[in-house]
């Protein structure tokens, strides 16, 4: 039987298990990346494991999320990450060098290698044929220490592309189209492989836009073949030696095949508050726009920004719109500057922000009250922009420019002729903002610098067999990690301070939750479908752990979040009978009965302490996960194993 691209890479990296869909496998990880909002915790965890040096082929620590520095907190965390990286063999990408996924694609990604990153958009690397996964910080810490990465062997979906994109229709519209077809949970448990003759019409940055947004489908990862277009990209980055051709076998077996004809696609837009709320741009014609943001790891490549610059050239942004442009990397910004394109953007009245995540994670540039913001980003979850009543729409750079010029949602095809963009044969290569680690010998003498914002990791205790718990919160479907543990400029600086962060847990859903959970001491959360979708932030598990949450019971879970819960020692369980969701109410008191046997058998009993009614909850745990849960999480388990 032939293999898919992903199966070929998995086969080469398999250290445990068999490639049987639905079974647990363990993979050797070649590369890791972290960003600063999850990195501080990941490196604290790495240090707690007591290892001297990373054992990967390449590990890189990026600073791109927390760059506002409205106090000592972020600066201290950056200094901590820089010093810990230098000591332990990790490359350090300085603030200003760019967004982790963009820089990693440019400078480090290698076709056929495995990568895990403490950021859910790590699958961006699939744009050059890497098998790249988003993961919790603890999983990344373990991989840095040479440990394997455990996942459930995914199903394989293929998206078969035919035709060619028309002018003003872009890779972003392809991402939105697949979200329209599959929804935010349609990719759960699957790797999405992009193939078909249409693939040859897409550049590496365009492919990376698509693999980046595959995260919003809930997919395990997304991947493109590695072909002559990949080679061209690597050559332009001075890295042709990293090239490896990769394609699926003719007789590879896919669980589902989806056809998309690029020629018939139209400009699309995702409406508030979910990336799969997709309609045609033309159907929203005339909606007044207050803000336009171009950037993020989805759409900040040189190709994207050259298009933006050429469309803005000689034009002035509508007076009702405030526009920002955040280049994805220093390479992008300096090439825009040298080519003169930067001037076209500045002259139009757009504000240039630094090469970082910025508005995408609510780090400044929040919209006005009730504002309409069009963003080239990947997520428009409620409150993520920093303005709870704003309406955030996700669009392509072309649609963003059209709105900026006309002041209302406009089909970008109204902009006239699409100027042709000439991509340079060679990118500017300047790695001076990437600091290399110290040699093993020099590292001995180096001190790791910690600031007062770094608080200890929440203490975990071994699991108890009988748990008296109260439902601290009941929520509906598609709860995101932005609901559970919001980000934004006011809270992000405290990612290494769990007690402080805990005050904001579920704030957008229920302001009293944090106080209530802390008082209860031992609680559970009840959720609907796709609980924990979105980011990889393990804080969405560590904070509930700190607040005394012992288990989360949901109709279904998102992949990275369920792993983070187990890593934190919180038991994720699903309803055997989905109707039980209706019966279990907030405030009720229950007992989780005979938990040890339950998690082993895959069926835990939840008994209502007033009515004595029993509910069956499922949890399909591997031996390793059972040991982790019993130990009180992955860190305790890893220490016990030593
Ligand atoms: C995001 O886009 O939500 C983030 C911020 O990059 C997160 C990581 C984090 O919360 O630090 C992600 O995607 O994993
Ligand atoms: Fe940064 Fe936004 Fe990308 Fe997350 S999605 S890594 S916040 S740019």
XYZ file of C-alpha atoms and ligand atoms in Angstrom:
664
model
C 0.000 0.000 0.000
C 1.329 3.430 -0.916
C 1.982 6.156 1.631
C 0.894 9.753 1.977
C 3.565 12.446 2.477
C 2.792 12.623 6.187
C 2.965 8.839 6.551
C 6.403 8.823 4.917
C 7.712 11.353 7.429
C 5.999 9.573 10.328
C 7.526 6.261 9.230
C 10.997 7.826 9.303
C 10.452 9.227 12.795
C 8.418 6.497 14.475
C 9.897 5.457 17.810
C 6.853 3.742 19.353
C 3.576 2.333 18.140
C 2.284 1.378 14.735
C 0.944 3.574 11.964
C -2.641 2.513 12.600
C -5.160 5.341 12.514
C -6.519 6.092 15.974
C -3.644 4.399 17.874
C -1.033 6.274 19.868
C 2.334 6.756 18.191
C 5.516 8.439 19.376
C 7.702 10.470 17.039
C 11.298 11.584 17.184
C 11.372 15.362 16.946
C 14.119 17.019 14.894
C 13.361 20.661 15.636
C 11.481 22.696 18.228
C 10.383 26.292 18.421
C 8.947 28.378 21.203
C 7.616 31.897 21.338
C 7.799 34.161 24.371
C 4.176 33.935 25.544
C 4.478 30.172 25.989
C 8.283 29.978 26.047
C 8.953 31.191 29.583
C 6.864 28.358 30.976
C 8.337 25.831 28.513
C 11.905 26.704 29.559
C 10.996 26.639 33.263
C 9.677 23.142 32.614
C 12.817 22.217 30.670
C 14.954 23.444 33.564
C 12.808 21.505 36.030
C 13.710 18.334 34.125
C 17.335 18.988 35.023
C 18.788 18.592 31.526
C 21.885 20.455 30.460
C 21.576 20.640 26.692
C 18.831 20.283 24.133
C 19.072 17.049 22.204
C 17.290 18.189 19.048
C 18.958 19.031 15.723
C 17.721 22.602 16.081
C 15.769 24.433 18.757
C 14.868 28.091 18.405
C 13.382 30.520 20.944
C 11.528 33.435 19.357
C 10.399 36.686 20.935
C 7.399 37.915 18.980
C 4.234 37.984 21.112
C 4.998 40.027 24.234
C 6.896 42.878 22.687
C 5.048 45.900 24.090
C 6.943 45.996 27.397
C 4.680 48.268 29.429
C 6.652 47.382 32.536
C 9.552 45.166 33.566
C 7.650 41.888 33.130
C 8.160 41.199 29.430
C 11.677 42.561 29.358
C 12.573 40.285 32.276
C 11.009 37.295 30.570
C 12.893 38.059 27.347
C 16.142 38.247 29.288
C 15.310 34.964 31.014
C 14.594 33.232 27.686
C 17.738 34.666 26.093
C 19.939 33.469 28.947
C 18.340 30.052 29.259
C 18.663 29.604 25.469
C 22.342 30.533 25.441
C 23.059 28.085 28.248
C 21.147 25.100 26.955
C 21.969 25.066 23.239
C 18.993 26.953 21.840
C 19.117 29.615 19.097
C 17.512 32.907 20.162
C 15.611 35.126 17.732
C 15.613 38.635 19.165
C 12.512 40.802 19.472
C 12.075 42.613 16.154
C 13.413 39.702 14.106
C 9.904 38.575 13.334
C 7.035 36.213 13.970
C 8.240 32.722 14.847
C 6.463 30.903 12.014
C 7.559 33.356 9.317
C 11.192 33.381 10.462
C 11.269 29.623 10.945
C 10.010 29.092 7.404
C 12.604 31.502 6.027
C 15.647 30.408 7.971
C 15.233 27.001 9.613
C 12.439 24.834 8.241
C 13.542 21.696 6.362
C 11.332 19.438 4.211
C 10.883 15.955 5.644
C 11.876 16.939 9.200
C 9.617 16.964 12.252
C 9.004 20.153 14.217
C 6.972 20.842 17.319
C 6.344 24.339 18.592
C 4.650 25.798 21.648
C 2.305 27.634 19.339
C -0.692 26.233 17.522
C 0.333 27.694 14.159
C 3.529 25.664 13.986
C 1.953 23.704 11.055
C 2.937 26.740 8.941
C 6.111 24.681 8.340
C 3.960 22.275 6.301
C 4.261 24.891 3.546
C 7.766 23.567 2.822
C 6.931 19.929 3.483
C 7.789 19.732 7.192
C 5.673 17.651 9.508
C 5.048 20.387 12.035
C 2.773 20.279 15.078
C 1.568 22.802 17.635
C 1.972 21.486 21.175
C 1.873 22.483 24.814
C 5.046 23.878 26.374
C 5.630 20.714 28.397
C 5.601 18.554 25.270
C 8.099 20.922 23.691
C 10.276 20.808 26.809
C 10.256 16.998 26.696
C 11.150 17.040 22.973
C 14.018 19.454 23.641
C 15.289 16.908 26.125
C 15.249 14.239 23.409
C 11.911 12.728 24.417
C 9.421 11.581 21.816
C 6.225 13.429 20.933
C 3.080 11.363 21.412
C 0.055 11.787 19.166
C -2.843 9.712 17.996
C -2.077 8.408 14.506
C -4.280 10.741 12.464
C -6.599 10.066 9.585
C -5.379 11.366 6.236
C -7.430 13.889 4.283
C -6.447 15.101 0.859
C -7.430 18.387 -0.683
C -7.141 18.061 -4.411
C -6.505 21.421 -6.042
C -7.240 22.053 -9.686
C -7.123 25.251 -11.761
C -5.429 28.504 -10.854
C -6.392 31.441 -8.636
C -7.885 34.440 -10.459
C -6.549 37.945 -9.800
C -7.585 39.205 -6.335
C -8.390 35.671 -5.166
C -5.676 34.361 -2.859
C -4.332 31.571 -0.712
C -6.256 33.143 2.172
C -9.482 32.559 0.260
C -8.449 28.920 -0.160
C -8.057 28.709 3.633
C -11.444 30.301 4.161
C -13.033 27.987 1.596
C -11.770 24.860 3.364
C -13.020 26.314 6.672
C -16.405 26.888 5.058
C -16.453 23.259 3.904
C -15.090 21.562 7.015
C -15.818 24.010 9.922
C -13.601 24.634 12.943
C -13.878 21.024 14.030
C -13.829 19.348 10.614
C -10.106 18.638 10.706
C -9.970 17.133 14.217
C -7.972 13.899 14.189
C -6.722 14.398 10.633
C -3.664 15.534 8.728
C -4.618 17.595 5.722
C -2.457 17.008 2.713
C -2.653 19.426 -0.194
C -2.159 17.986 -3.639
C -3.345 18.016 -7.226
C -2.082 19.973 -10.201
C -3.215 23.294 -8.624
C -0.430 22.990 -6.041
C 2.130 23.901 -8.715
C 0.511 27.335 -9.043
C 1.119 28.191 -5.373
C 4.351 29.683 -4.008
C 5.807 28.631 -0.639
C 4.409 31.689 1.221
C 0.968 30.938 -0.247
C 1.229 27.302 0.792
C 2.304 28.468 4.249
C -0.793 30.680 4.540
C -2.870 27.557 3.916
C -1.025 25.241 6.319
C -1.038 28.020 8.911
C -4.807 28.288 8.852
C -5.265 24.522 8.823
C -4.952 24.976 12.589
C -8.365 26.633 12.570
C -9.848 23.391 11.215
C -8.676 21.617 14.351
C -6.385 19.509 12.146
C -3.391 17.705 13.637
C -1.348 19.415 10.944
C -1.349 20.299 7.242
C 1.322 19.629 4.655
C 2.244 20.353 1.035
C 4.555 18.315 -1.181
C 8.148 19.490 -1.430
C 8.835 20.178 -5.106
C 10.656 22.539 -7.476
C 8.756 25.489 -5.963
C 10.052 24.538 -2.526
C 13.547 24.271 -3.989
C 13.232 27.713 -5.554
C 12.226 29.160 -2.148
C 15.067 27.439 -0.314
C 17.544 28.591 -2.998
C 16.347 32.182 -2.609
C 16.979 31.780 1.145
C 20.486 30.441 0.414
C 19.461 27.047 1.807
C 19.167 24.755 -1.194
C 21.207 22.131 0.645
C 18.160 21.636 2.894
C 15.983 20.580 -0.036
C 14.432 17.138 -0.202
C 11.776 16.189 -2.757
C 8.631 14.775 -1.151
C 5.401 13.553 -2.649
C 2.728 11.011 -1.849
C 2.605 7.632 -3.560
C 0.119 7.201 -6.403
C -1.757 4.578 -4.386
C -1.666 6.410 -1.038
C -4.883 5.906 0.892
C -6.890 8.889 2.097
C -9.881 8.801 4.429
C -11.462 11.718 2.662
C -10.775 13.642 -0.537
C -12.033 17.190 -1.013
C -11.848 18.899 -4.403
C -11.310 22.611 -4.740
C -11.136 24.297 -8.126
C -8.966 27.375 -7.621
C -10.301 28.987 -10.806
C -13.866 29.211 -9.497
C -13.030 30.612 -6.037
C -14.122 34.122 -5.098
C -12.860 36.511 -2.401
C -14.171 35.260 0.958
C -14.505 36.689 4.457
C -14.963 35.091 7.899
C -17.506 36.974 10.019
C -17.443 37.408 13.815
C -16.656 35.414 15.972
C -15.429 32.269 14.280
C -13.026 31.580 11.394
C -15.544 29.205 9.790
C -18.295 31.801 9.608
C -17.415 32.303 5.942
C -19.362 34.177 3.241
C -18.451 35.892 -0.040
C -16.948 39.366 0.400
C -19.438 40.660 -2.172
C -22.354 39.649 0.092
C -21.221 42.169 2.747
C -20.742 45.039 0.310
C -21.128 48.440 1.960
C -20.553 47.451 5.620
C -18.645 50.397 7.115
C -15.121 49.593 8.325
C -13.219 51.309 11.148
C -9.992 49.407 11.169
C -7.845 47.305 8.835
C -4.863 45.231 9.994
C -2.429 43.471 7.685
C 0.062 41.015 9.154
C 0.211 37.967 11.463
C 1.816 34.605 10.757
C -0.903 34.004 8.140
C -0.321 36.934 5.799
C 2.877 38.865 6.407
C 5.274 37.427 3.829
C 7.178 39.587 1.378
C 4.843 38.434 -1.390
C 1.763 39.533 0.592
C 3.207 42.890 1.534
C 4.516 43.664 -1.957
C 0.948 43.144 -3.172
C -0.389 45.411 -0.437
C 2.191 48.071 -1.288
C 1.453 47.999 -4.994
C -2.302 48.262 -4.390
C -1.798 51.178 -1.977
C 0.680 52.975 -4.231
C -0.461 56.509 -4.927
C -3.665 56.067 -2.882
C -4.745 57.471 0.473
C -6.515 55.403 3.081
C -10.128 56.350 3.692
C -10.447 58.873 6.525
C -12.777 56.613 8.480
C -10.225 53.778 8.585
C -7.182 53.239 10.753
C -4.794 50.778 9.091
C -1.797 48.885 10.432
C 0.797 46.796 8.626
C 3.043 44.413 10.588
C 5.705 42.749 8.415
C 6.314 39.104 9.329
C 10.047 39.396 9.698
C 13.055 41.685 9.604
C 13.878 40.132 6.233
C 10.459 41.149 4.892
C 10.702 44.656 6.344
C 14.198 45.325 5.088
C 13.354 44.062 1.592
C 10.216 46.199 1.517
C 12.335 49.123 2.534
C 15.088 48.541 -0.029
C 12.596 48.088 -2.862
C 10.776 51.310 -2.046
C 7.518 49.426 -1.404
C 7.598 50.431 2.255
C 7.284 54.027 1.184
C 4.145 53.235 -0.822
C 2.595 51.773 2.338
C 3.664 54.677 4.573
C 2.533 57.302 2.049
C -0.954 55.820 1.953
C -1.370 56.623 5.651
C -1.023 53.090 7.048
C 0.770 52.732 10.359
C 3.796 50.463 10.321
C 3.985 48.252 13.405
C 6.979 46.163 14.380
C 7.661 42.675 13.006
C 5.651 40.802 15.633
C 2.212 39.334 16.354
C 0.900 42.709 17.538
C -2.848 43.229 17.050
C -3.403 39.531 16.266
C -3.072 38.715 19.947
C -4.500 41.977 21.235
C -1.050 43.531 21.739
C -2.213 47.016 20.945
C -4.338 48.287 18.057
C -7.620 47.171 19.618
C -10.623 48.421 17.604
C -12.935 51.174 18.845
C -16.173 50.271 20.705
C -18.526 48.380 18.415
C -15.870 48.775 15.732
C -15.621 46.758 12.539
C -12.104 45.490 12.004
C -10.918 43.627 8.891
C -7.800 41.606 9.589
C -5.601 39.337 7.494
C -5.163 37.152 10.592
C -6.346 33.639 11.370
C -8.611 34.054 14.408
C -11.515 36.329 15.228
C -12.632 34.832 18.534
C -14.754 36.979 20.833
C -12.671 39.529 22.709
C -9.313 38.442 21.231
C -8.738 41.863 19.664
C -9.017 43.477 23.094
C -12.434 45.046 22.354
C -15.221 42.710 23.374
C -17.984 44.359 21.345
C -15.904 44.749 18.168
C -16.745 42.737 15.055
C -13.570 41.189 13.675
C -13.585 39.797 10.118
C -10.822 37.692 8.556
C -9.802 38.520 4.999
C -6.990 38.374 2.436
C -4.498 41.252 2.116
C -6.254 42.291 -1.122
C -9.664 42.505 0.570
C -8.040 44.380 3.467
C -6.644 47.009 1.095
C -9.993 47.406 -0.672
C -11.686 48.111 2.672
C -8.929 50.532 3.690
C -9.327 52.538 0.516
C -13.129 52.524 0.212
C -13.919 52.637 3.957
C -16.363 49.766 3.626
C -16.303 46.070 2.854
C -15.631 45.892 -0.877
C -14.907 43.039 -3.263
C -11.195 43.614 -4.032
C -11.870 43.026 -7.723
C -13.188 46.612 -7.670
C -9.611 47.797 -7.234
C -9.034 47.555 -10.984
C -6.032 45.743 -12.505
C -3.958 43.573 -10.177
C -0.412 44.936 -10.456
C 2.092 42.191 -11.238
C 4.534 41.497 -8.453
C 8.113 40.524 -9.219
C 9.518 38.347 -6.484
C 13.299 38.649 -6.048
C 15.451 35.630 -6.931
C 17.308 36.003 -3.668
C 16.119 37.144 -0.281
C 18.335 39.381 1.872
C 20.063 37.098 4.286
C 21.033 38.668 7.566
C 20.866 36.414 10.604
C 22.438 38.950 12.927
C 19.291 39.007 15.090
C 19.623 35.287 15.751
C 21.941 34.668 18.663
C 23.781 31.351 18.658
C 24.014 29.283 21.836
C 27.184 28.982 23.892
C 29.441 25.957 23.546
C 28.923 23.253 26.135
C 32.074 24.290 27.913
C 31.225 28.002 28.059
C 27.638 27.226 29.028
C 28.800 25.848 32.403
C 29.747 29.343 33.527
C 26.592 31.063 32.355
C 23.930 32.245 34.752
C 20.224 32.176 33.898
C 18.621 35.530 34.671
C 15.196 35.502 36.309
C 12.981 38.444 37.178
C 10.427 38.767 39.979
C 7.550 38.064 37.569
C 8.521 34.426 37.317
C 6.504 32.484 39.855
C 6.839 28.778 40.530
C 5.012 26.185 38.441
C 1.654 25.282 40.108
C 2.056 22.351 42.435
C 0.376 19.158 41.428
C -0.402 16.221 43.637
C -0.933 12.571 42.744
C -4.465 11.716 41.664
C -6.934 10.544 44.310
C -9.214 7.577 43.728
C -12.371 9.320 44.905
C -12.919 12.987 44.047
C -15.587 15.212 45.513
C -16.180 17.919 42.915
C -18.623 20.727 42.163
C -19.425 22.015 38.679
C -17.698 25.405 38.731
C -18.766 26.307 35.192
C -20.907 24.967 32.393
C -20.229 26.254 28.867
C -21.425 25.506 25.316
C -19.767 24.359 22.065
C -16.497 25.577 20.504
C -15.073 27.153 23.650
C -11.639 28.482 22.665
C -8.512 28.795 24.750
C -9.036 32.547 24.335
C -12.217 32.088 26.412
C -10.473 29.907 28.973
C -7.302 31.937 29.360
C -7.538 35.245 27.508
C -4.394 36.915 26.149
C -3.960 40.581 25.172
C -1.624 43.342 26.261
C -2.908 43.534 29.848
C -2.623 39.844 30.693
C 0.070 38.348 28.457
C 2.978 39.752 30.497
C 1.902 37.410 33.314
C 2.270 34.125 31.466
C 4.927 33.075 33.967
C 2.791 34.116 36.939
C -0.049 31.615 37.169
C -1.583 33.010 40.413
C -2.007 36.460 38.851
C -3.157 35.052 35.505
C -5.808 32.974 37.247
C -7.860 36.086 38.036
C -8.731 36.338 34.332
C -9.647 32.715 33.678
C -12.913 32.520 31.666
C -13.315 36.266 32.187
C -15.137 36.787 28.856
C -17.669 34.092 29.779
C -18.150 34.595 33.529
C -16.275 37.194 35.566
C -16.972 35.333 38.837
C -15.518 32.009 37.687
C -12.018 32.452 39.036
C -13.166 33.457 42.528
C -15.780 30.705 42.637
C -13.408 27.949 41.525
C -10.773 28.994 44.037
C -13.351 28.888 46.848
C -14.645 25.484 45.767
C -11.093 24.051 45.877
C -12.139 20.919 43.968
C -14.232 21.386 40.874
C -15.042 20.306 37.333
C -15.908 22.206 34.163
C -18.626 20.989 31.800
C -18.290 21.830 28.106
C -19.836 21.116 24.720
C -18.231 20.095 21.401
C -14.641 20.990 20.474
C -13.756 22.262 23.945
C -10.380 24.051 23.991
C -10.041 24.830 20.282
C -7.538 27.442 19.177
C -4.181 28.106 20.693
C -1.666 25.733 22.230
C -1.351 27.757 25.433
C -0.917 25.282 28.270
C -1.995 28.089 30.577
C -5.555 27.110 29.629
C -4.847 23.932 31.616
C -2.316 25.163 34.188
C -4.561 27.983 35.400
C -7.625 25.747 35.919
C -5.255 23.338 37.702
C -4.199 26.149 40.027
C -7.883 26.976 40.602
C -8.615 23.414 41.710
C -10.201 21.991 38.545
C -9.846 18.198 38.665
C -11.602 17.180 35.467
C -13.188 18.682 32.370
C -16.215 16.876 30.995
C -17.113 17.788 27.431
C -18.882 16.433 24.360
C -15.534 16.503 22.521
C -12.115 18.147 22.827
C -9.600 19.908 20.601
C -6.350 17.961 20.122
C -3.709 20.186 21.723
C -5.903 21.172 24.648
C -6.771 17.605 25.618
C -3.038 16.810 25.635
C -2.376 19.890 27.776
C -5.047 18.820 30.279
C -3.471 15.391 30.704
C -0.018 16.999 30.929
C -1.367 19.176 33.751
C -2.943 16.205 35.518
C -6.552 17.273 34.837
C -8.752 14.395 33.634
C -10.469 15.071 30.293
C -13.656 13.005 29.953
C -16.461 12.847 27.415
C -20.124 11.956 27.928
C -21.035 8.392 27.026
C -24.536 9.679 26.506
C -24.431 13.177 24.944
C -27.851 14.005 26.471
C -26.318 13.890 29.950
C -24.775 17.253 29.102
C -28.220 18.805 29.655
C -28.670 17.198 33.093
C -25.394 18.176 34.699
C -25.805 21.679 36.043
C -23.478 24.375 37.282
C -23.247 24.399 41.083
C -24.179 20.727 41.555
C -21.975 18.502 43.662
C -20.720 15.115 42.431
C -18.310 12.322 43.229
C -15.942 10.895 40.635
C -16.056 7.305 41.809
C -13.187 4.803 41.733
C -11.165 6.935 39.361
C -8.117 4.628 39.098
C -10.132 1.734 37.774
C -12.279 4.086 35.670
C -9.412 5.669 33.755
C -7.959 2.204 33.172
C -11.223 0.806 31.830
C -11.973 4.000 29.906
C -15.212 4.592 31.806
C -15.423 6.797 34.894
C -18.595 7.149 36.965
C -19.811 10.573 38.034
C -22.354 10.344 40.847
C -24.686 13.213 41.695
C -24.389 13.565 45.471
C -27.973 14.771 45.956
C -29.881 12.446 43.599
C -27.355 9.558 43.548
C -27.859 9.342 39.784
C -24.774 8.015 38.012
C -23.408 9.201 34.679
C -20.942 7.296 32.529
C -17.975 9.273 31.270
C -15.472 8.038 28.724
C -11.751 8.569 28.560
C -9.623 6.550 26.218
C -6.232 6.795 27.907
C -2.989 5.037 27.027
C -0.856 3.411 29.739
C 1.442 6.410 29.598
C -1.402 8.894 30.013
C -2.819 6.903 32.938
C 0.564 7.033 34.651
C 0.777 10.753 33.949
C -2.675 11.414 35.394
C -1.914 9.320 38.461
C 1.413 11.080 39.022
C -0.246 14.500 38.806
C 0.846 15.466 35.298
C 3.721 15.119 32.861
C 6.298 17.007 34.888
C 5.749 14.852 37.973
C 5.654 11.745 35.766
C 8.937 12.672 34.041
C 10.587 13.272 37.414
C 9.301 9.922 38.735
C 10.619 8.170 35.619
C 14.167 9.426 36.133
C -2.515 32.489 19.283
O -2.455 32.779 18.096
O -3.575 32.274 19.897
C -1.208 32.383 20.054
C -1.139 33.535 20.972
O -0.126 32.461 19.162
C -1.209 31.043 20.792
C -0.098 30.852 21.712
C -0.272 31.546 23.030
O -1.362 31.610 23.557
O 0.744 32.002 23.541
C -1.244 29.826 19.865
O -1.704 29.925 18.749
O -0.871 28.724 20.288
Fe 1.245 35.414 16.615
Fe -1.225 35.698 15.771
Fe 0.347 33.938 14.653
Fe -0.554 33.511 17.132
S -1.763 33.618 15.279
S 1.558 33.230 16.363
S -0.576 35.608 17.908
S 0.627 36.142 14.619
